[in-house]
Coordinates of C-alpha atoms and ligand atoms in Angstrom, one line a residue:
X17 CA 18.4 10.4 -0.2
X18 CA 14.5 11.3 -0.8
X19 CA 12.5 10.6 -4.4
X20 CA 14.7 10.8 -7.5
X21 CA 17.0 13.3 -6.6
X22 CA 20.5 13.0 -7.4
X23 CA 19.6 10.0 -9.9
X24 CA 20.9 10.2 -13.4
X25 CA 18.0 9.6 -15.7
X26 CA 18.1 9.2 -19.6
X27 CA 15.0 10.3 -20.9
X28 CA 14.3 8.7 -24.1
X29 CA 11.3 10.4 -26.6
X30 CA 9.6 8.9 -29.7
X31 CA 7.5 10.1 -32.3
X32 CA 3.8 10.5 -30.6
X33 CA 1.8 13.1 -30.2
X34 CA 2.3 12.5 -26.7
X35 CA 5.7 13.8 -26.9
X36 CA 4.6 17.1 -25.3
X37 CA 3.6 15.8 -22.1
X38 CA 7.1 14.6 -21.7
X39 CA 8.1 18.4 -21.4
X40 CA 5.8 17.9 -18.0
X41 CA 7.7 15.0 -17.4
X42 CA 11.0 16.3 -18.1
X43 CA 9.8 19.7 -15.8
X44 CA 9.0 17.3 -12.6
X45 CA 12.3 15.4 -12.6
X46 CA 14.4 18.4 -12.7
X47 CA 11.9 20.2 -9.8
X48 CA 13.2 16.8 -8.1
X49 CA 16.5 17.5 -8.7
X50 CA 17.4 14.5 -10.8
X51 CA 20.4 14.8 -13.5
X52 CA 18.5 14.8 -16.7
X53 CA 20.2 13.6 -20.0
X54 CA 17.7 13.3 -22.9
X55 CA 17.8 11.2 -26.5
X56 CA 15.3 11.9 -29.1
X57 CA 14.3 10.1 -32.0
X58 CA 14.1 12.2 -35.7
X59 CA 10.3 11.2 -35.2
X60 CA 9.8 12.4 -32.2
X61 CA 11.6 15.7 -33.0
X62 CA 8.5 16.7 -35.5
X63 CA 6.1 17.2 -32.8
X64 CA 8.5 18.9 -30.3
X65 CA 11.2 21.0 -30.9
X66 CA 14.9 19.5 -28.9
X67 CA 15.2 23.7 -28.1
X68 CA 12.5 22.7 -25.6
X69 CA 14.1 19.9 -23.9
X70 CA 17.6 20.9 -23.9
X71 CA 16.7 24.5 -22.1
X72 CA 14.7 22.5 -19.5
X73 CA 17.4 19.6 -18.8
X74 CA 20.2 22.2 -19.2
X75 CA 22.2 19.5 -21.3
X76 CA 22.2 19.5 -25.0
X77 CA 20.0 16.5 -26.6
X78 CA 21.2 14.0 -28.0
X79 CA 20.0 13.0 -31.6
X80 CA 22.2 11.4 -34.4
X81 CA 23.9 8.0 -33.9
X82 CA 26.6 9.7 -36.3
X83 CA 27.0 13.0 -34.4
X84 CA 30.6 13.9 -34.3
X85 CA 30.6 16.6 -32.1
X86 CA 33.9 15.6 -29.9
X87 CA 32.0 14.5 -26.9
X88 CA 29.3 13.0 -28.6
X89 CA 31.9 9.7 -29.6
X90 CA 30.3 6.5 -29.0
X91 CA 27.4 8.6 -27.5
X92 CA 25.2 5.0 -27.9
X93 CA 27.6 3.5 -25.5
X94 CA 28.6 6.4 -23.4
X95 CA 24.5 7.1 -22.7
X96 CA 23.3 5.1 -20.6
X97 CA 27.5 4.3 -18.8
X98 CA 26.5 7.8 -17.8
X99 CA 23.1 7.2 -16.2
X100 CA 21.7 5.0 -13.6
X101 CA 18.0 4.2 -15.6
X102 CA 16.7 4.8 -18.9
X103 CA 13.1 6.2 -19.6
X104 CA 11.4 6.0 -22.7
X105 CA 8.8 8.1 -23.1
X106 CA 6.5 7.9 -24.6
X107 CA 7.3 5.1 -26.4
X108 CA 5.9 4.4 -29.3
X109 CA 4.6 0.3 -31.2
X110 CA 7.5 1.7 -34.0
X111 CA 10.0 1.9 -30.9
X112 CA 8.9 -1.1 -28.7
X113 CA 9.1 -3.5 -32.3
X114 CA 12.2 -2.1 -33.2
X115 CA 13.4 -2.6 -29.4
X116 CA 11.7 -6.4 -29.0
X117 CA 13.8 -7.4 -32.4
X118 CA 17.4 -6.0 -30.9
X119 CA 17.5 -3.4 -33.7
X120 CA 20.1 -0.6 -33.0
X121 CA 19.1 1.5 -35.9
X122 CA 18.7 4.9 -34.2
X123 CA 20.6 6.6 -31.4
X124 CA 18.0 6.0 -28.6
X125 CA 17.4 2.3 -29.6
X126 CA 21.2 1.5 -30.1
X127 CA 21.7 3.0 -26.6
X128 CA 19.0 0.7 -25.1
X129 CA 20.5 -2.1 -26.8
X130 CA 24.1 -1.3 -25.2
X131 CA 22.5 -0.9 -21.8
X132 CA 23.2 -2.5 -18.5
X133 CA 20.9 -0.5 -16.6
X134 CA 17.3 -0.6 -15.3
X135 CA 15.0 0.6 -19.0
X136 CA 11.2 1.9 -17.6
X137 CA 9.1 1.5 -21.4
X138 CA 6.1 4.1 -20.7
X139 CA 4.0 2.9 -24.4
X140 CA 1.1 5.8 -25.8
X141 CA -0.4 5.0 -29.3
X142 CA -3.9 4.3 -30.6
X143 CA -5.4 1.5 -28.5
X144 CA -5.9 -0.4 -32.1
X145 CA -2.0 -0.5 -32.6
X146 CA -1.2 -1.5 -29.1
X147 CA -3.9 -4.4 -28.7
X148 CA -2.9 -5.8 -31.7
X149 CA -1.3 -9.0 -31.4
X150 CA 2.0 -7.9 -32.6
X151 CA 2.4 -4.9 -30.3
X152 CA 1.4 -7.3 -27.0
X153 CA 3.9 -9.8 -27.9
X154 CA 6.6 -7.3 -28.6
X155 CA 6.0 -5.7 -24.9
X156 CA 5.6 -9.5 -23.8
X157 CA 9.0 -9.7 -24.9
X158 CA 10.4 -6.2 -23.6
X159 CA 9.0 -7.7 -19.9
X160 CA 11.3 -11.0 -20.6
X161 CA 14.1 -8.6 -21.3
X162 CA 13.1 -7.2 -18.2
X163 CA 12.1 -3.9 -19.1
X164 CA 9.4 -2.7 -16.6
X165 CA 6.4 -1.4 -18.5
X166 CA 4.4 1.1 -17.2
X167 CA 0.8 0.5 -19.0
X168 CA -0.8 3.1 -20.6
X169 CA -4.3 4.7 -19.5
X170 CA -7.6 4.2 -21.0
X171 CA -9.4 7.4 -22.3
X172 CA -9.9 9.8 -25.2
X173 CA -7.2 9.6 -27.4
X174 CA -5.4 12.4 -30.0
X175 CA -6.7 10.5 -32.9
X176 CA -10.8 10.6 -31.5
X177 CA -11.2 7.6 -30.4
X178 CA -11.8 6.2 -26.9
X179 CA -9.8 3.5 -25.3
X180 CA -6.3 2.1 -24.2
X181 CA -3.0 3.7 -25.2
X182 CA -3.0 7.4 -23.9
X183 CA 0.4 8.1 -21.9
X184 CA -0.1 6.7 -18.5
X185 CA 0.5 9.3 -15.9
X186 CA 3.9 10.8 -14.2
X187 CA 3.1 9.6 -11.0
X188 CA 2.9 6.1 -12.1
X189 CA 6.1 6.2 -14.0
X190 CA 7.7 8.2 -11.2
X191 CA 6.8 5.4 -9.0
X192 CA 8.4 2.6 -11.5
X193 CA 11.6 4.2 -11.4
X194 CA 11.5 4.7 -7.5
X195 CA 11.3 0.8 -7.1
X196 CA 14.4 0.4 -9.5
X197 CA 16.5 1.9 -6.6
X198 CA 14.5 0.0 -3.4
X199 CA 15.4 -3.6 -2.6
X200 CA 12.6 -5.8 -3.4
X201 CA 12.6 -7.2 0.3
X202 CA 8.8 -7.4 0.3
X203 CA 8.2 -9.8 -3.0
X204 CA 5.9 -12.5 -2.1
X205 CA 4.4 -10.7 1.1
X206 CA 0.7 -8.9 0.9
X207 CA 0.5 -5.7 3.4
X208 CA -2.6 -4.4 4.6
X209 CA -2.2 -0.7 5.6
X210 CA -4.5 2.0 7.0
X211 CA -4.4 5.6 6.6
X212 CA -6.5 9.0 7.8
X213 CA -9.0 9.1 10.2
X214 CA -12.7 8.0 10.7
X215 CA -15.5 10.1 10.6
X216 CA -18.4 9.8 13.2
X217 CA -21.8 11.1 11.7
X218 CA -23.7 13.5 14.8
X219 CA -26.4 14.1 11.9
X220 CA -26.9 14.9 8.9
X221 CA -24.2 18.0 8.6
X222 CA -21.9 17.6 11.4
X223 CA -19.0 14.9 12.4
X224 CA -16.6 14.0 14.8
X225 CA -13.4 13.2 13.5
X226 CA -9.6 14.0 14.1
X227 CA -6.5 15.6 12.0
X228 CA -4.9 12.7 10.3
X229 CA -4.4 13.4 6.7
X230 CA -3.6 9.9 5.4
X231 CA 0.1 11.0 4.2
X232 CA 1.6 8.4 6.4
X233 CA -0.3 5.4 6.0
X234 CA -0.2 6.8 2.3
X235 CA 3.7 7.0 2.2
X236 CA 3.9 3.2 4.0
X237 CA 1.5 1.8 1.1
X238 CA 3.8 3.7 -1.8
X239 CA 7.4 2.5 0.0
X240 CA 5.6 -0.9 0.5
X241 CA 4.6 -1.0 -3.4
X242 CA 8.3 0.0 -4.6
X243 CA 9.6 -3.1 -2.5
X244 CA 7.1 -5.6 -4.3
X245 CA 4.6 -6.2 -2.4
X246 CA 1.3 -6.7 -2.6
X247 CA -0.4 -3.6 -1.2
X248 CA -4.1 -3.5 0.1
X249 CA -4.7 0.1 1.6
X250 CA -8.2 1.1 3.9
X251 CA -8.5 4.8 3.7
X252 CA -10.5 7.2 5.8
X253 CA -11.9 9.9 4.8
X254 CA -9.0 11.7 3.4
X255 CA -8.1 14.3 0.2
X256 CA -5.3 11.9 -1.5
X257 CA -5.3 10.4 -4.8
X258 CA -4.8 6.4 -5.0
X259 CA -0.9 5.8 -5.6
X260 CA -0.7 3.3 -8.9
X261 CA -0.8 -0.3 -8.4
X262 CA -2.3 -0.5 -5.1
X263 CA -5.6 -1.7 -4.3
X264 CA -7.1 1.1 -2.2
X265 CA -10.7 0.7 -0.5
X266 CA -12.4 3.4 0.9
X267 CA -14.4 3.6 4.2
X268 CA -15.9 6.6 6.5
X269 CA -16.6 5.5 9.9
X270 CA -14.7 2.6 12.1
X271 CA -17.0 0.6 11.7
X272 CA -16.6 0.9 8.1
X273 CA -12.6 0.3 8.4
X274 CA -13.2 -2.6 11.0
X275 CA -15.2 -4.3 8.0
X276 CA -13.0 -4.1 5.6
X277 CA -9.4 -4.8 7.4
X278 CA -10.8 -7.9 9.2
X279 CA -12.6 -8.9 5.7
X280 CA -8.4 -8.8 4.5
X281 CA -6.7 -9.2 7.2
X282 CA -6.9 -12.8 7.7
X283 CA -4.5 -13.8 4.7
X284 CA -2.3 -10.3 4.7
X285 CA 1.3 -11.1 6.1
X286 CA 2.4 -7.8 7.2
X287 CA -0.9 -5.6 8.8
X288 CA 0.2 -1.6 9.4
X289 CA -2.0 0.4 11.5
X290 CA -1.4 4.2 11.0
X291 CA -5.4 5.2 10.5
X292 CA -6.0 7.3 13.5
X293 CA -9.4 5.5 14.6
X294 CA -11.4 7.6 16.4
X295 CA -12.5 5.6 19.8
X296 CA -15.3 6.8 20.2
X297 CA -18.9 8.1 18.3
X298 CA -22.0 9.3 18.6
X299 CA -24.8 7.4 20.4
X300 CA -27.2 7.9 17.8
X301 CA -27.0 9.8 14.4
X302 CA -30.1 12.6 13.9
X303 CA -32.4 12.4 11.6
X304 CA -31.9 15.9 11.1
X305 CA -30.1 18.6 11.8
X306 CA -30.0 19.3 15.8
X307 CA -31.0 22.8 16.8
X308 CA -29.1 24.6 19.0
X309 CA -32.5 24.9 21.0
X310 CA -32.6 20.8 21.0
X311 CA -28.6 20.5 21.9
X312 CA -29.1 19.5 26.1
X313 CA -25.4 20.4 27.5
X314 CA -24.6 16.7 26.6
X315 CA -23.5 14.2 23.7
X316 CA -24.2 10.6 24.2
X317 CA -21.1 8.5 23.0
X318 CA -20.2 4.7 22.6
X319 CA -16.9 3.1 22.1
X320 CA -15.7 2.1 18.7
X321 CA -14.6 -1.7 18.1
X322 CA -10.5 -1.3 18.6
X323 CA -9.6 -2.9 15.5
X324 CA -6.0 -3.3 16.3
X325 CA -6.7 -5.2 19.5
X326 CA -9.2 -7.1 17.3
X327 CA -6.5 -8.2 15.5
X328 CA -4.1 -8.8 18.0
X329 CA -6.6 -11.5 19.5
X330 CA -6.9 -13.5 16.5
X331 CA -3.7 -13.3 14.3
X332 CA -2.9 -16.1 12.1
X333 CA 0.7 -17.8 13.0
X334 CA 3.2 -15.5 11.6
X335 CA 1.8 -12.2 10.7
X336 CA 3.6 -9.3 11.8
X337 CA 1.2 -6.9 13.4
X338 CA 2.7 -3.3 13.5
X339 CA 0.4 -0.2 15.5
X340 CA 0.8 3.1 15.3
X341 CA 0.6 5.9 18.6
X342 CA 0.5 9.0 18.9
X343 CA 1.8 10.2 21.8
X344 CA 2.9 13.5 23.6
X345 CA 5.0 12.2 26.8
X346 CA 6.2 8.9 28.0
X347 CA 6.5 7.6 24.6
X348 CA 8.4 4.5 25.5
X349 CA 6.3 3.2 28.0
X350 CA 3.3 3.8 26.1
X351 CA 4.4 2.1 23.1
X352 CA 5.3 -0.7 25.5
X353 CA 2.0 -0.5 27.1
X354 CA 0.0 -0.7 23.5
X355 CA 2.7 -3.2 22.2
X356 CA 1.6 -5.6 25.4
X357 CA -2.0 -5.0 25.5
X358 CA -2.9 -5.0 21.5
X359 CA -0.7 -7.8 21.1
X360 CA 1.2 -6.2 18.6
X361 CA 4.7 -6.8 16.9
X362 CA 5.8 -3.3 16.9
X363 CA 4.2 0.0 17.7
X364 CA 5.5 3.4 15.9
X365 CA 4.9 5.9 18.4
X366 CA 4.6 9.3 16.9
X367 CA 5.5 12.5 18.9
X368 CA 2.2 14.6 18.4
X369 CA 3.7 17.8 19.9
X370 CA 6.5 19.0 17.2
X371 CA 5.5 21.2 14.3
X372 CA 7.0 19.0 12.1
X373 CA 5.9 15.9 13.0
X374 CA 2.3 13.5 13.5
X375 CA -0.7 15.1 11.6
X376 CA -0.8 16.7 8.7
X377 CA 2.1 17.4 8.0
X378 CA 5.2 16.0 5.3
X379 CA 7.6 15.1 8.3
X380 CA 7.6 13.1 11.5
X381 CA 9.6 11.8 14.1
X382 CA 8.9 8.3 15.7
X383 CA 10.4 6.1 18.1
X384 CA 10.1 2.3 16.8
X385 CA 9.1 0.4 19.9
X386 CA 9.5 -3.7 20.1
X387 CA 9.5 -6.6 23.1
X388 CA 13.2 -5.7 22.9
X389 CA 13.7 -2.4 22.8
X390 CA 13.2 1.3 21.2
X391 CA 15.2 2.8 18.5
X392 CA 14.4 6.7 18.3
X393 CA 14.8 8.0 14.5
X394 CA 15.4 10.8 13.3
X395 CA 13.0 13.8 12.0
X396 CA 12.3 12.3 8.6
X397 CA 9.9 12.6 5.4
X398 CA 7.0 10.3 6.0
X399 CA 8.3 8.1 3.1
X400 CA 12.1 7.7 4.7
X401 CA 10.1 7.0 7.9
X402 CA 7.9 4.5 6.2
X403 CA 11.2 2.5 4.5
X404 CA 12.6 2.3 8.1
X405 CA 9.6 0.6 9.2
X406 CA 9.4 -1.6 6.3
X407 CA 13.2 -2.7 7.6
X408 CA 12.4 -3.3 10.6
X409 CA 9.8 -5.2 9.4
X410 CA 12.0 -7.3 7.7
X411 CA 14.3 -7.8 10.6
X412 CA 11.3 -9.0 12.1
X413 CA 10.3 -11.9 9.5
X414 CA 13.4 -12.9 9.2
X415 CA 14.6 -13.5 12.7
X416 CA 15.2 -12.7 16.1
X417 CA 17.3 -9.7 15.9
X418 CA 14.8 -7.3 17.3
X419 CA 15.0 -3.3 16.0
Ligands
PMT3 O1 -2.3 10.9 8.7 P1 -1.2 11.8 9.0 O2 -1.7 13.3 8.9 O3 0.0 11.6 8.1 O4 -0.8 11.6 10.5 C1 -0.2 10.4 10.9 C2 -0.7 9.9 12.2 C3 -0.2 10.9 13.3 C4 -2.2 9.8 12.3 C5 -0.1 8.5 12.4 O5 1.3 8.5 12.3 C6 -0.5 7.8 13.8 O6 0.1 8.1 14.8 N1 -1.6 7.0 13.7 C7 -2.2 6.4 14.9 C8 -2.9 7.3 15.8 C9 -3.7 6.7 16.8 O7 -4.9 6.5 16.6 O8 -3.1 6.3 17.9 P2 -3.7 5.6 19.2 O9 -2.7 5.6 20.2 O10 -5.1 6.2 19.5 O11 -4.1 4.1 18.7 C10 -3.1 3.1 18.8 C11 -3.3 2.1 17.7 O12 -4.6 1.4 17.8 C12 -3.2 2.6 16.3 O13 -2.5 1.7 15.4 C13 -4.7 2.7 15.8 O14 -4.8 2.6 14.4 C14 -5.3 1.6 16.6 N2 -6.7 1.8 16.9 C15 -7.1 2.8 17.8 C16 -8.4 2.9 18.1 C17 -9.4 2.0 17.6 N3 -10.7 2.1 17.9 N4 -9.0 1.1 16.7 C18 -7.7 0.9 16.4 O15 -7.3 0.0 15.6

């Protein structure tokens, strides 16, 4: 089942100014279909109204620890029974102290306290309150609980001042409660992933490049983060945003993403390679711009460095190389082929002919290809494509099963 839909969340808000962007929040989980309950604190209710968040969930919220409206009984208990992960946001230093000391003095933090599920603590204050040493040992001590804390952002704050403490953003809390519901089968391990293509300069305007988009080397460094790992990501030229916690290092040409994945790859455990390199460039690069008057009927190219093969060559003992193809017939063979000859692990050969699938688009349909065999999937998202990769990853690290 894709994203958060379907999952039972318990939204928990506290008394900040940042309460409105929770509305967003609230908005984006619902657009994603997830089963929204929500809990306010009496705090939190003075800067927005519950009206707003109990016509958006389409629940009524949830207030008083004393409400004794007939199905409200033992609402602290009954909260989080009925969800699968609590969020509180934002959370306030008021909240996260009164959480850190076990205090149940509120509905909210007397559901917390009750709770056997996954809590995600999304903290926004003024960056005074939460560097003080109080407020980092009370979130020291929500982590030992092990509440996962997404950190807040630095920047201009409500009060005027600049620095730590503003909300942090959706997609990094949306990404902290995806990896409550992923197996963390990739702890330990650091993956090096590329995405998008490389651009060849002609001159100073004009480039040669290809269609990649960088959503599925993208999707394979997100699924890759959610299961724990480490996550190094060498990205072409492409129009995405860096996904939170992932160390993402941008580079134009081949050259360029040769550099920096043999600068890393040498202690990475798992290498992906879904960039689409281009394999060859331009001879030269003008000074200036050619005129059509100066253009012979010709363009002088050169091969690129193959930078999978390059890899393939010099491996260290137990890395699992994986290589991407895109392909439009034979698909087998030719995973086969570049499996053999790149010296590769696995090779994900795309089918480049289907509307939905390959470049550019949110789909795609691959055959996983290995020494033993080929397992065809399914037309997928690009992120349910990436988790089946990372799985057979794992089959492959952990023995000789093949896919
Ligand atoms: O980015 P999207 O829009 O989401 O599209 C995804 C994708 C279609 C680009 C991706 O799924 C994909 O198929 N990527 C690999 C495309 C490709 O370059 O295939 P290839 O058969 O030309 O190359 C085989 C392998 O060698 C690839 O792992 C490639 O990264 C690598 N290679 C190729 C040439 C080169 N000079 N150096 C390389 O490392």
């Amino acid at each position: 089942m894709p994203g958060l839909h379907g999952k039972r969340i318990l939204l928990g808000i506290t008394g900040s100014i940042a309460a409105y962007k929770a509305v967003e929040w609230l908005r984006s989980l619902v657009k994603e279909e997830a089963d929204v309950t929500v809990a306010m604190t009496e705090a939190a209710e003075r800067f927005v109204s519950p009206l707003t968040f109990s016509a958006l969930s389409g629940h009524g919220v949830h207030r008083d620890l004393f409400d004794e409206a007939p199905d409200r009984v033992m609402a602290h208990i009954n909260l989080s029974r009925e969800a699968d992960a609590i969020l509180v946001a934002p959370a306030t230093a008021q909240t996260i102290a009164r959480l850190a000391h076990g205090m149940a003095d509120n509905l909210l933090t007397a559901a917390i306290l009750a709770a056997r599920i996954p809590v995600v603590i999304c903290p926004a204050m003024n960056s005074f309150m939460l560097n003080h040493p109080a407020t980092q040992d009370n979130i020291r001590r929500l982590e030992s609980f092990g509440y996962r804390i997404v950190q807040p952002n630095s920047g201009e704050l409500a009060c005027g001042e600049v620095g730590d403490g503003r909300l942090a953003d959706w997609d990094a809390a949306r990404e902290a409660l995806l990896s409550l519901f992923q197996p963390d089968d990739l702890k330990g391990m650091t993956v090096l992933i590329t995405a998008g293509p490389t651009r060849e300069a002609l001159d100073p305007a004009r480039f040669l490049s290809n269609r990649s988009s960088g959503k599925m080397g993208f999707a394979l460094a997100r699924t890759a983060r959610r299961r724990d790992a480490e996550v190094v990501l060498v990205a072409g030229p492409v129009q995405l945003s860096d996904p939170p916690g992932i160390e993402v290092m941008r580079v134009t040409t081949a050259e360029e993403m040769r550099q920096a994945v043999v600068g890393r790859a040498a202690v990475a455990d798992v290498v992906v390679k879904s960039a689409a390199v281009a394999d060859f460039r331009p001879a030269a690069i003008a000074g200036h711009k050619i005129k059509k008057t100066q253009y012979g009927g010709h363009l002088d190219m050169v091969k690129n460095p193959d930078i999978l093969a390059e890899l393939g060559a010099h491996r260290p003992l137990g890395q699992i190389l994986v290589g991407f193809a895109a392909e439009s017939q034979d698909h087998v063979s030719e995973g086969q082929r570049k499996l053999r000859e790149k010296n590769a692990d696995l090779m994900v050969v795309n089918d480049i002919l289907g509307v939905q699938t390959g470049f550019d688009v949110e789909t795609n349909q691959v055959t996983l290809v290995d020494c033993r065999g080929s397992v065809a999937l399914p037309l997928l998202s690009k992120e349910e494509t990436a988790d089946r990769i990372w799985d057979a990853v794992v089959q492959l690290r952990s023995g000789p099963a093949g896919i």
